Amino acid sequence: MARFTLPRDLYHGKGALEALKTLEGKRAIVCVGGGSMKRFGFLDKAVAYLKEAGMEVEVFEGIESDPSVETVMRGAEAMLKFEPDWIVAIGGGSPIDAAKAMWIKYEYPEVTFEDMCKVFGLPKLRRKAHFCAISSTSGTATEVTAFSIITDYSKGIKYPIADFEITPDVAIVDPELAETMPKKLVAHTGMDAMTHSIEAYVSTAHCDYTDPLALHAIGMIQRDLIGSYNGDMEKRDSMHNAQCLAGMAFSNALLGIVHSMAHKTGAAFADYGAHIIHGAANAMYLPKVIAYNAKNPEAAKRYAEIADFMKLGGTTESEKIALLIKELRRMNDELNIPHCIKNYGADSYPTENGFVPENVFLERLHDIAVNAIGDACTGSNPRQPSVEEMEKLLKCCYYDTEVDF
């Protein structure tokens, strides 16, 4: 038996933020990030709509990019004091992910972060509060997913929390929020969404319910991402829907080792002054993982189906897969995303000498490979890599060399 879970209600289209007026409750806490939602007036609008719904409102601000365990604990503390019956998270993936983890700790104060990370092992939520997610970026789709990514900075590791319990009750997908995204964020979140779609389509947990969502999202992203990046607001609005469809697919079909590697490399070199931004990591690693997974006959067949859906040409399966890889690399070039860690600058742009020194990468390679294999996303990947294979794959992602194993 399989399961397909989405939010109970999804409000979409321009002006969808107004749906907050329909929520019923006494107290709402609004979780938000670094200031763009306040700067563009969306935070004030959200608070006003909640107050119009008759609720007392408190705001928990300042959730950082790549939210930490410490931020989660502080937010849960604020919730325990305020006792909201609605948690409303607005912004990019970071505030929504952080609020999901806060929600767990609010409902079960005795739960540790380690407990939260047990895959599909959470107790029942909604004893104290329901959850509404409002996404301002077009990539993570955390507004419709059963996932949250939290960083343990003491270990330099990003941990995915995975459980259908943290699927939001209400999702608001209002493209007006996404129109405020800076260009770099459009690129990274867009390729994150493409990775979600492709990994969901070839995942060992894919099914008839997830496949159409994944394929349709791929087609929309292929059509609209570059235009959105270059300032076409109609395409920007379309991408906000595309990333949400991709999220619906991967939340139920799960992901693969592109995400495992992105999670475990993202903060692994933070002591050298930067993170490898999640969407950029996915964009760099996806072509390599396709080449690796394509040694699996079922995965190869499904990658070829994706290439056909994208109308990339080719007559044989291997030609179609090569053209898919070529198209993804072309998109990275158009979006100013590097092809490998070696050329990944601290600002995320391509450069001859990236911020991760070769000797440091090689020193940390084994531990990163072990952690990636242990990641929650690895289990549904079409090929199960050994530690040695994961090390080789990560080296290909560092040097941009061919995957031939």
Coordinates of C-alpha atoms in Angstrom, one line a residue:
M1 CA 0.0 0.0 0.0
A2 CA 1.3 3.5 -0.9
R3 CA 0.2 6.9 0.3
F4 CA -0.4 10.2 -1.5
T5 CA -0.7 13.3 0.8
L6 CA -1.1 17.0 0.0
P7 CA -2.4 20.0 2.0
R8 CA -6.2 20.0 2.7
D9 CA -6.6 23.3 0.9
L10 CA -4.3 25.0 -1.7
Y11 CA -5.2 28.6 -2.6
H12 CA -3.4 29.9 -5.8
G13 CA -3.3 32.8 -8.1
K14 CA -2.8 36.5 -7.6
G15 CA -4.3 37.8 -4.4
A16 CA -4.5 34.3 -2.8
L17 CA -2.8 35.7 0.3
E18 CA -6.3 37.0 1.2
A19 CA -7.3 33.4 2.0
L20 CA -5.8 34.0 5.4
K21 CA -9.0 35.8 6.3
T22 CA -10.8 32.4 6.1
L23 CA -8.7 30.7 8.9
E24 CA -10.6 30.0 12.1
G25 CA -8.8 30.2 15.4
K26 CA -7.9 32.4 18.4
R27 CA -4.1 33.0 18.1
A28 CA -1.7 32.8 15.1
I29 CA 2.1 33.0 15.2
V30 CA 3.6 34.2 11.9
C31 CA 7.1 32.9 11.2
V32 CA 9.2 34.9 8.8
G33 CA 12.8 35.3 7.6
G34 CA 15.2 38.1 6.9
G35 CA 13.1 41.1 5.9
S36 CA 11.9 40.9 2.2
M37 CA 8.4 40.0 3.2
K38 CA 8.3 43.0 5.5
R39 CA 10.0 45.2 3.0
F40 CA 7.5 44.4 0.2
G41 CA 4.5 44.7 2.5
F42 CA 3.4 41.1 2.5
L43 CA 4.0 40.5 6.2
D44 CA 1.8 43.4 7.2
K45 CA -0.9 42.2 4.8
A46 CA -0.7 38.7 6.3
V47 CA -1.0 40.0 9.8
A48 CA -3.9 42.3 8.9
Y49 CA -5.8 39.4 7.2
L50 CA -5.3 37.2 10.3
K51 CA -6.5 39.9 12.6
E52 CA -9.5 40.4 10.3
A53 CA -10.2 36.7 10.9
G54 CA -10.5 37.5 14.5
M55 CA -7.1 36.2 15.7
E56 CA -4.5 37.6 18.1
V57 CA -1.2 37.6 16.2
E58 CA 2.4 37.4 17.2
V59 CA 5.4 37.5 14.8
F60 CA 8.6 35.4 15.1
E61 CA 11.1 37.2 12.8
G62 CA 14.7 36.7 11.7
I63 CA 14.8 33.1 10.6
E64 CA 18.0 32.8 8.7
S65 CA 18.8 31.1 5.4
D66 CA 19.6 27.4 6.1
P67 CA 17.9 27.6 9.5
S68 CA 19.7 26.2 12.5
V69 CA 18.7 23.8 15.3
E70 CA 19.0 26.7 17.7
T71 CA 16.6 28.8 15.7
V72 CA 14.1 26.0 15.8
M73 CA 14.4 25.7 19.5
R74 CA 13.9 29.4 20.0
G75 CA 10.8 29.4 17.8
A76 CA 9.3 26.5 19.7
E77 CA 9.9 28.3 23.0
A78 CA 8.0 31.4 21.6
M79 CA 5.2 29.1 20.5
L80 CA 5.0 27.4 24.0
K81 CA 4.6 30.9 25.6
F82 CA 2.1 32.3 23.0
E83 CA 0.1 29.0 22.5
P84 CA -1.1 29.6 18.9
D85 CA -3.7 27.4 17.3
W86 CA -2.4 28.4 13.8
I87 CA 1.3 28.5 12.7
V88 CA 1.6 30.6 9.6
A89 CA 5.0 30.5 7.8
I90 CA 5.7 33.1 5.1
G91 CA 8.7 33.5 2.9
G92 CA 11.2 31.1 1.2
G93 CA 11.9 27.5 2.1
S94 CA 13.9 28.5 5.2
P95 CA 11.2 30.1 7.4
I96 CA 8.7 27.5 6.3
D97 CA 11.1 24.6 7.0
A98 CA 12.1 26.1 10.4
A99 CA 8.4 26.6 11.3
K100 CA 7.6 23.0 10.5
A101 CA 10.3 21.8 12.9
M102 CA 9.2 24.4 15.6
W103 CA 5.7 22.9 15.2
I104 CA 6.9 19.5 16.2
K105 CA 8.8 20.8 19.2
Y106 CA 5.7 22.9 20.2
E107 CA 3.4 20.0 20.2
Y108 CA 5.9 17.6 21.8
P109 CA 8.3 19.7 24.0
E110 CA 10.2 16.6 25.1
V111 CA 11.1 15.6 21.5
T112 CA 14.8 16.1 20.6
F113 CA 16.2 17.1 17.2
E114 CA 17.5 13.6 16.8
D115 CA 14.0 12.3 17.3
M116 CA 12.7 14.6 14.6
C117 CA 15.2 13.2 12.1
K118 CA 13.8 9.7 12.3
V119 CA 12.4 9.2 8.8
F120 CA 8.6 9.0 9.0
G121 CA 8.8 8.5 12.7
L122 CA 7.0 11.5 14.1
P123 CA 4.0 11.3 16.4
K124 CA 0.6 12.8 15.4
L125 CA 0.6 16.6 15.2
R126 CA -2.4 19.0 15.2
R127 CA -3.2 18.5 18.9
K128 CA -2.3 22.2 19.5
A129 CA -2.1 23.9 16.1
H130 CA -2.7 23.7 12.4
F131 CA -0.1 24.9 9.8
C132 CA -0.4 27.3 6.9
A133 CA 2.5 27.8 4.5
I134 CA 2.9 30.8 2.1
S135 CA 5.8 30.4 -0.3
S136 CA 7.6 33.5 -1.7
T137 CA 10.2 31.5 -3.8
S138 CA 9.7 29.2 -6.7
G139 CA 11.7 26.1 -5.9
T140 CA 11.5 24.3 -2.5
A141 CA 7.7 23.7 -2.6
T142 CA 7.9 23.2 1.1
E143 CA 4.4 24.6 1.3
V144 CA 3.0 21.3 0.0
T145 CA 5.7 18.8 1.1
A146 CA 6.3 16.4 4.0
F147 CA 9.9 17.7 4.3
S148 CA 11.9 20.2 6.2
I149 CA 15.7 20.9 6.0
I150 CA 17.5 22.0 9.2
T151 CA 21.2 22.6 9.6
D152 CA 23.2 21.4 12.6
Y153 CA 26.1 23.9 12.3
S154 CA 28.1 22.1 15.0
K155 CA 28.4 19.2 12.6
G156 CA 28.2 21.2 9.3
I157 CA 25.4 18.9 8.1
K158 CA 21.9 19.6 6.8
Y159 CA 19.3 17.1 8.0
P160 CA 16.1 16.4 6.3
I161 CA 13.0 15.9 8.5
A162 CA 10.6 13.7 6.6
D163 CA 7.1 12.8 7.7
F164 CA 3.6 13.3 6.3
E165 CA 2.6 14.8 9.6
I166 CA 4.5 18.0 8.7
T167 CA 2.6 18.4 5.4
P168 CA 0.9 21.8 5.8
D169 CA -2.9 22.0 6.3
V170 CA -3.2 25.0 4.1
A171 CA -0.9 26.2 1.3
I172 CA -1.0 29.6 -0.3
V173 CA 0.7 29.9 -3.7
D174 CA 0.4 33.6 -4.6
P175 CA 2.7 34.6 -7.5
E176 CA 2.8 38.2 -6.4
L177 CA 5.2 37.2 -3.7
A178 CA 7.5 35.4 -6.1
E179 CA 7.7 38.5 -8.4
T180 CA 10.0 40.0 -5.7
M181 CA 12.7 37.3 -6.0
P182 CA 16.2 38.5 -7.0
K183 CA 17.6 37.0 -10.2
K184 CA 20.1 34.6 -8.5
L185 CA 17.3 33.2 -6.3
V186 CA 15.2 32.6 -9.5
A187 CA 18.0 30.6 -11.0
H188 CA 18.7 28.5 -7.9
T189 CA 15.1 27.8 -6.9
G190 CA 14.2 27.0 -10.5
M191 CA 16.8 24.3 -10.8
D192 CA 15.9 23.0 -7.4
A193 CA 12.4 22.5 -8.8
M194 CA 13.7 20.8 -11.9
T195 CA 15.7 18.5 -9.8
H196 CA 12.6 17.7 -7.7
S197 CA 10.7 16.8 -10.8
I198 CA 13.3 14.6 -12.4
E199 CA 14.2 12.8 -9.2
A200 CA 10.6 12.2 -8.4
Y201 CA 10.0 10.7 -11.9
V202 CA 12.9 8.2 -11.6
S203 CA 12.5 7.5 -7.9
T204 CA 11.8 3.9 -6.8
A205 CA 8.7 5.3 -5.0
H206 CA 7.1 7.0 -8.1
C207 CA 3.5 6.0 -9.0
D208 CA 0.7 6.9 -11.4
Y209 CA -0.3 9.8 -9.1
T210 CA 3.1 11.4 -9.0
D211 CA 4.3 10.8 -12.6
P212 CA 1.9 13.3 -14.3
L213 CA 2.8 16.0 -11.8
A214 CA 6.5 15.5 -12.3
L215 CA 6.4 15.5 -16.1
H216 CA 4.1 18.5 -16.3
A217 CA 6.4 20.5 -14.0
I218 CA 9.4 19.5 -16.1
G219 CA 7.7 20.9 -19.2
M220 CA 6.7 24.1 -17.5
I221 CA 10.2 24.7 -16.1
Q222 CA 11.9 24.0 -19.4
R223 CA 9.5 26.5 -21.0
D224 CA 9.5 29.2 -18.4
L225 CA 12.6 29.2 -16.1
I226 CA 15.0 31.1 -18.4
G227 CA 12.4 33.7 -19.2
S228 CA 11.6 34.1 -15.6
Y229 CA 15.3 34.6 -14.8
N230 CA 15.4 37.3 -17.5
G231 CA 12.5 39.2 -16.0
D232 CA 9.4 37.9 -17.8
M233 CA 6.8 38.2 -15.0
E234 CA 4.2 36.0 -16.7
K235 CA 6.8 33.2 -16.8
R236 CA 7.7 34.1 -13.2
D237 CA 4.1 33.5 -12.2
S238 CA 4.0 30.2 -14.1
M239 CA 7.2 29.0 -12.4
H240 CA 5.5 29.5 -9.0
N241 CA 2.9 26.9 -10.1
A242 CA 5.5 24.6 -11.7
Q243 CA 7.6 24.4 -8.5
C244 CA 4.4 23.6 -6.5
L245 CA 3.5 20.7 -8.9
A246 CA 7.1 19.5 -8.6
G247 CA 6.7 19.6 -4.8
M248 CA 3.5 17.6 -4.9
A249 CA 5.3 15.0 -7.0
F250 CA 8.4 14.6 -4.8
S251 CA 6.7 14.8 -1.5
N252 CA 5.0 11.6 -2.4
A253 CA 7.5 9.9 -4.8
L254 CA 10.5 11.0 -2.7
L255 CA 13.9 12.0 -4.1
G256 CA 17.3 10.6 -4.7
I257 CA 21.0 11.1 -4.2
V258 CA 21.2 14.6 -5.9
H259 CA 19.5 15.8 -2.8
S260 CA 21.5 13.6 -0.5
M261 CA 24.7 15.0 -1.9
A262 CA 23.4 18.6 -1.8
H263 CA 22.3 18.2 1.8
K264 CA 25.7 16.9 2.9
T265 CA 27.9 19.3 1.0
G266 CA 25.8 22.4 1.5
A267 CA 27.3 23.4 4.9
A268 CA 30.4 21.2 4.8
F269 CA 32.7 24.0 3.9
A270 CA 31.1 26.8 5.9
D271 CA 34.4 27.4 7.7
Y272 CA 35.8 28.6 4.3
G273 CA 33.3 31.4 4.2
A274 CA 30.3 30.2 2.3
H275 CA 27.7 27.6 1.7
I276 CA 27.1 25.7 -1.5
I277 CA 23.5 27.0 -2.0
H278 CA 21.1 24.1 -2.2
G279 CA 19.5 24.9 -5.6
A280 CA 22.9 25.5 -7.2
A281 CA 24.3 22.2 -5.7
N282 CA 21.3 20.3 -7.2
A283 CA 21.9 22.0 -10.6
M284 CA 25.6 21.0 -10.6
Y285 CA 25.1 17.4 -9.4
L286 CA 22.0 16.5 -11.4
P287 CA 23.8 15.8 -14.7
K288 CA 26.3 13.6 -12.9
V289 CA 23.7 11.6 -11.0
I290 CA 21.7 11.1 -14.2
A291 CA 24.8 9.6 -15.8
Y292 CA 25.3 7.4 -12.7
N293 CA 21.7 6.3 -12.4
A294 CA 21.3 5.6 -16.1
K295 CA 23.3 2.4 -15.6
N296 CA 20.1 1.1 -14.0
P297 CA 17.8 0.0 -16.9
E298 CA 14.6 1.2 -15.4
A299 CA 16.1 4.6 -14.6
A300 CA 17.6 4.8 -18.1
K301 CA 14.1 4.2 -19.6
R302 CA 12.5 6.9 -17.5
Y303 CA 15.3 9.5 -18.2
A304 CA 14.7 8.8 -21.9
E305 CA 11.0 9.4 -21.4
I306 CA 11.8 12.7 -19.8
A307 CA 14.0 13.6 -22.8
D308 CA 11.1 12.7 -25.2
F309 CA 8.7 14.8 -23.1
M310 CA 11.1 17.7 -23.4
K311 CA 11.3 17.0 -27.2
L312 CA 15.1 16.9 -27.1
G313 CA 15.5 14.4 -30.0
G314 CA 17.7 11.4 -30.2
T315 CA 16.8 7.9 -31.4
T316 CA 18.5 5.5 -28.9
E317 CA 18.0 5.5 -25.2
S318 CA 21.6 6.6 -24.6
E319 CA 21.4 9.4 -27.1
K320 CA 18.3 10.7 -25.4
I321 CA 19.9 10.6 -21.9
A322 CA 23.0 12.4 -23.3
L323 CA 20.8 15.1 -24.8
L324 CA 18.9 15.5 -21.4
I325 CA 22.3 16.0 -19.7
K326 CA 23.3 18.5 -22.4
E327 CA 20.1 20.4 -22.0
L328 CA 20.5 20.7 -18.2
R329 CA 24.0 21.9 -18.5
R330 CA 22.8 24.5 -21.1
M331 CA 20.2 25.7 -18.6
N332 CA 22.9 26.1 -16.0
D333 CA 25.0 28.2 -18.4
E334 CA 22.0 30.4 -19.1
L335 CA 21.4 30.8 -15.4
N336 CA 25.0 31.5 -14.5
I337 CA 25.4 28.4 -12.4
P338 CA 28.8 26.6 -12.3
H339 CA 29.1 23.0 -13.4
C340 CA 31.2 21.9 -10.5
I341 CA 32.3 22.6 -7.0
K342 CA 35.9 23.5 -8.1
N343 CA 34.5 26.4 -10.1
Y344 CA 31.8 27.4 -7.5
G345 CA 32.6 30.9 -6.1
A346 CA 31.7 32.1 -2.7
D347 CA 29.1 34.3 -4.4
S348 CA 27.7 31.1 -6.1
Y349 CA 28.8 32.3 -9.6
P350 CA 31.3 30.4 -11.9
T351 CA 34.9 31.2 -11.3
E352 CA 38.2 29.6 -12.1
N353 CA 39.1 29.0 -8.5
G354 CA 36.1 28.3 -6.2
F355 CA 35.9 28.8 -2.5
V356 CA 36.4 25.1 -1.6
P357 CA 40.1 24.2 -1.8
E358 CA 40.9 20.9 -3.5
N359 CA 42.9 19.5 -0.5
V360 CA 40.0 20.4 1.9
F361 CA 37.5 18.7 -0.3
L362 CA 39.6 15.5 -0.5
E363 CA 40.2 15.5 3.3
R364 CA 36.4 15.7 3.9
L365 CA 35.3 13.5 1.0
H366 CA 35.0 10.2 2.9
D367 CA 32.9 11.7 5.7
I368 CA 30.6 13.5 3.2
A369 CA 30.1 10.3 1.2
V370 CA 29.2 8.4 4.4
N371 CA 26.8 11.1 5.4
A372 CA 25.2 11.3 2.0
I373 CA 24.5 7.6 1.9
G374 CA 22.8 7.9 5.3
D375 CA 20.6 10.8 4.1
A376 CA 16.9 10.2 4.0
C377 CA 16.8 10.8 0.2
T378 CA 19.1 8.0 -0.7
G379 CA 16.7 5.1 -0.1
S380 CA 14.5 5.9 -3.1
N381 CA 17.4 6.5 -5.5
P382 CA 17.4 4.0 -8.5
R383 CA 20.9 2.8 -7.7
Q384 CA 22.2 2.3 -4.2
P385 CA 25.8 3.5 -4.2
S386 CA 28.6 2.1 -2.0
V387 CA 30.8 4.6 -0.1
E388 CA 33.5 4.1 -2.7
E389 CA 31.0 4.9 -5.5
M390 CA 29.7 8.0 -3.7
E391 CA 33.2 9.2 -3.2
K392 CA 33.9 8.8 -7.0
L393 CA 30.6 10.6 -7.8
L394 CA 31.4 13.5 -5.5
K395 CA 34.8 13.7 -7.2
C396 CA 33.1 14.0 -10.6
C397 CA 31.0 16.8 -9.1
Y398 CA 34.1 18.5 -7.8
Y399 CA 36.2 18.3 -11.0
D400 CA 33.3 18.1 -13.6
T401 CA 34.6 14.8 -15.0
E402 CA 32.7 12.1 -16.8
V403 CA 30.8 9.5 -14.8
D404 CA 31.8 6.1 -16.2
F405 CA 30.9 3.7 -13.4

